[in-house]
Coordinates of C-alpha atoms and ligand atoms in Angstrom, one line a residue:
M860 CA 0.0 0.0 -0.2
I861 CA 1.1 3.5 -0.9
F862 CA 0.1 6.7 1.3
L863 CA 0.0 9.6 -1.0
E864 CA -0.3 13.4 0.2
N865 CA -2.8 16.0 -0.9
S866 CA -4.1 14.0 -4.1
L867 CA -7.6 13.2 -3.0
Q868 CA -10.0 13.3 -6.4
Y869 CA -13.7 13.8 -6.2
D870 CA -14.4 10.3 -8.0
D871 CA -12.5 8.4 -5.3
Y872 CA -13.9 10.6 -2.5
F873 CA -17.3 10.0 -3.7
R874 CA -16.8 6.4 -3.9
L875 CA -15.1 5.9 -0.6
R876 CA -18.0 7.6 1.1
K877 CA -20.7 5.3 -0.6
S878 CA -18.5 2.2 0.3
V879 CA -19.5 2.9 4.0
N880 CA -22.9 4.1 3.3
W881 CA -22.3 7.6 3.8
N882 CA -24.3 10.3 1.8
N883 CA -22.5 12.4 -0.3
Y884 CA -22.6 16.2 -0.8
S885 CA -23.2 17.9 -4.2
K886 CA -20.3 17.6 -6.7
E887 CA -20.0 21.2 -6.7
Q888 CA -19.5 21.7 -3.0
T889 CA -17.4 18.8 -2.7
I890 CA -15.0 19.9 -5.3
F891 CA -14.7 23.2 -3.6
A892 CA -14.1 21.6 -0.3
L893 CA -11.6 19.2 -1.7
K894 CA -9.6 22.4 -3.0
H895 CA -9.6 23.9 0.3
T896 CA -8.4 20.9 2.2
V897 CA -5.4 21.7 4.3
Y898 CA -3.7 18.2 4.0
S899 CA -4.9 14.9 3.0
I900 CA -3.8 11.2 2.8
T901 CA -5.1 8.7 0.3
V902 CA -4.1 5.1 0.3
K903 CA -3.4 3.2 -2.9
N904 CA -3.7 -0.7 -3.0
D905 CA -2.6 -1.7 -6.7
E906 CA -4.2 0.9 -8.8
E907 CA -7.2 1.6 -6.6
I908 CA -7.4 4.3 -3.7
I909 CA -9.0 2.2 -0.8
A910 CA -8.8 4.7 2.0
M911 CA -8.8 8.4 2.8
G912 CA -8.5 11.1 5.6
R913 CA -8.5 14.9 5.6
L914 CA -7.6 17.9 7.6
I915 CA -9.2 21.1 7.5
G916 CA -8.4 23.9 9.7
D917 CA -6.5 27.4 9.6
G918 CA -3.2 26.5 11.4
L919 CA -4.6 27.1 14.8
Y920 CA -7.5 24.7 14.9
F921 CA -7.8 21.5 12.7
T922 CA -10.4 19.3 12.4
V923 CA -10.0 15.6 11.2
V924 CA -13.0 14.6 8.5
D925 CA -13.7 12.0 5.9
V926 CA -11.8 9.1 7.6
V927 CA -12.8 6.0 5.6
V928 CA -11.1 2.8 4.8
H929 CA -12.9 0.7 2.3
P930 CA -14.7 -2.2 4.2
A931 CA -12.4 -4.6 2.3
F932 CA -9.5 -3.4 4.0
Q933 CA -10.5 -2.5 7.5
G934 CA -9.0 -3.8 10.4
Q935 CA -5.5 -3.9 8.9
R936 CA -4.4 -0.8 10.7
V937 CA -4.7 1.6 7.4
G938 CA -6.9 3.9 9.5
T939 CA -4.5 4.0 12.1
V940 CA -1.7 5.1 9.9
I941 CA -4.1 7.8 8.3
I942 CA -4.5 9.6 11.6
Q943 CA -0.9 9.3 12.4
K944 CA 0.1 10.9 9.4
L945 CA -2.6 13.7 9.6
L946 CA -1.4 14.4 13.3
S947 CA 2.4 14.4 12.2
F948 CA 1.3 17.0 9.8
V949 CA -0.2 19.3 12.6
E950 CA 2.9 18.5 14.7
K951 CA 5.4 19.7 12.0
N952 CA 3.4 22.8 11.3
T953 CA 3.0 23.8 15.2
P954 CA 5.7 26.4 15.9
P955 CA 8.0 25.7 18.6
G956 CA 6.4 27.1 22.0
G957 CA 3.0 27.0 20.3
H958 CA 0.0 24.6 20.2
S959 CA -2.7 23.5 17.9
T960 CA -5.9 21.8 18.4
V961 CA -7.2 18.8 16.4
S962 CA -10.9 18.1 16.9
L963 CA -13.0 15.4 15.2
I964 CA -16.9 14.0 15.3
A965 CA -16.0 10.0 16.0
A966 CA -19.0 8.1 14.1
K967 CA -21.2 6.3 16.3
G968 CA -19.1 3.5 18.0
K969 CA -15.8 4.3 16.7
E970 CA -14.7 6.3 19.7
P971 CA -12.3 3.6 20.9
F972 CA -10.5 3.9 17.5
Y973 CA -9.6 7.5 18.1
E974 CA -8.9 7.0 21.8
S975 CA -6.4 4.5 20.9
L976 CA -4.7 7.4 18.8
G977 CA -4.8 10.0 21.7
F978 CA -8.1 11.8 21.4
K979 CA -10.1 12.5 24.6
R980 CA -13.8 12.0 24.5
I981 CA -15.7 15.5 25.4
P982 CA -17.2 16.6 27.6
H983 CA -14.4 16.1 30.1
E984 CA -13.1 18.2 33.1
F985 CA -12.1 21.2 31.0
C986 CA -14.6 21.0 27.9
G987 CA -18.6 21.1 27.5
S988 CA -20.0 18.8 24.7
G989 CA -19.0 19.0 21.2
M990 CA -21.9 20.7 19.2
R991 CA -23.1 20.9 15.7
K992 CA -25.6 22.3 13.4
V993 CA -26.5 20.8 10.0
I994 CA -27.9 23.3 7.4
Q995 CA -30.0 21.7 4.6
K996 CA -31.4 23.5 1.4
G997 CA -33.9 22.0 -1.0
K998 CA -33.5 22.1 -4.8
E999 CA -35.9 25.1 -4.7
G1000 CA -33.7 26.8 -2.4
K1001 CA -35.7 26.5 0.8
G1002 CA -33.9 26.6 3.8
G1003 CA -33.9 23.9 6.7
F1004 CA -32.1 23.3 10.0
V1005 CA -31.3 19.8 11.6
Ligands
COA1534 C1 -12.9 3.6 11.7 C2 -11.9 3.1 10.5 C3 -11.4 4.5 9.9 C4 -10.9 2.5 11.2 O1 -9.9 2.2 10.3 P1 -9.2 0.7 10.1 O2 -8.3 0.5 9.5 O3 -10.4 -0.2 10.0 O4 -8.8 0.6 11.9 P2 -7.5 -0.1 12.4 O5 -7.1 -1.4 11.7 O6 -6.3 0.9 12.1 O7 -7.8 -0.2 13.8 C5 -7.1 0.5 15.1 C6 -7.8 0.1 16.2 O8 -8.8 1.1 16.4 C7 -9.9 0.1 16.9 N1 -11.1 0.0 15.8 C8 -10.9 0.0 14.7 N2 -12.1 -0.2 14.1 C9 -13.1 -0.2 15.1 C10 -14.4 -0.1 15.2 N3 -15.1 -0.2 14.1 N4 -15.0 0.1 16.3 C11 -14.3 0.0 17.4 N5 -13.0 0.3 17.5 C12 -12.3 0.1 16.2 C13 -9.4 -1.0 17.3 O9 -9.0 -1.0 18.8 C14 -8.2 -1.4 16.6 O10 -7.3 -1.9 17.4 P3 -6.9 -3.4 16.9 O11 -6.0 -3.2 15.7 O12 -5.8 -3.5 18.3 O13 -8.2 -4.1 17.0 C15 -12.7 2.2 9.5 O14 -13.1 1.1 10.2 C16 -13.8 3.0 8.5 O15 -13.5 3.6 7.7 N6 -14.9 2.7 9.1 C17 -16.2 3.2 8.4 C18 -16.3 4.8 8.3 C19 -16.1 5.4 9.5 O16 -16.8 5.3 10.6 N7 -14.9 6.4 9.6 C20 -14.7 6.9 10.8 C21 -15.4 8.5 10.8 S1 -15.3 9.3 12.3

């Protein structure tokens, strides 16, 4: 397997999300997002991309998103190496004496995977719960909030 940096393409992104039954975003939105990724890892096996992970952020705060290992390749530590590489990018880009914060929302039941990589569940003694809001819009442009 080969781990590639910053070469995630729309077709592979779409296919990998689909392989784990995640909804995809619109093509236009996705291409914009991939272009604005801070750092990504894709994993190639033979000629096929079988896993991915992305970091988005601004140099102070980073968010890990879209960590997917194709079901046929799960449980072989590919996900672990992806997260290690994303964290190593942040480590390299954190200046001496500085600090950076890396956050994520674990898919249900996947908390132990991230705990094994040093992430802490929130809330804890210093933080309240993580929170989020999804903004949806119908084709006719009508908004909605979930
Ligand atoms: C979660 C995921 C990225 C893990 O990648 P992976 O390559 O299968 O995981 P690894 O082989 O590196 O696992 C490392 C450790 O994490 C833990 N782990 C892995 N998958 C887990 C799961 N589904 N539930 C709980 N713990 C898990 C195990 O403790 C494992 O340790 P072990 O090797 O001693 O068993 C992968 O299973 C996946 O893509 N799942 C579907 C999409 C998804 O949920 N992504 C996470 C989004 S937040």
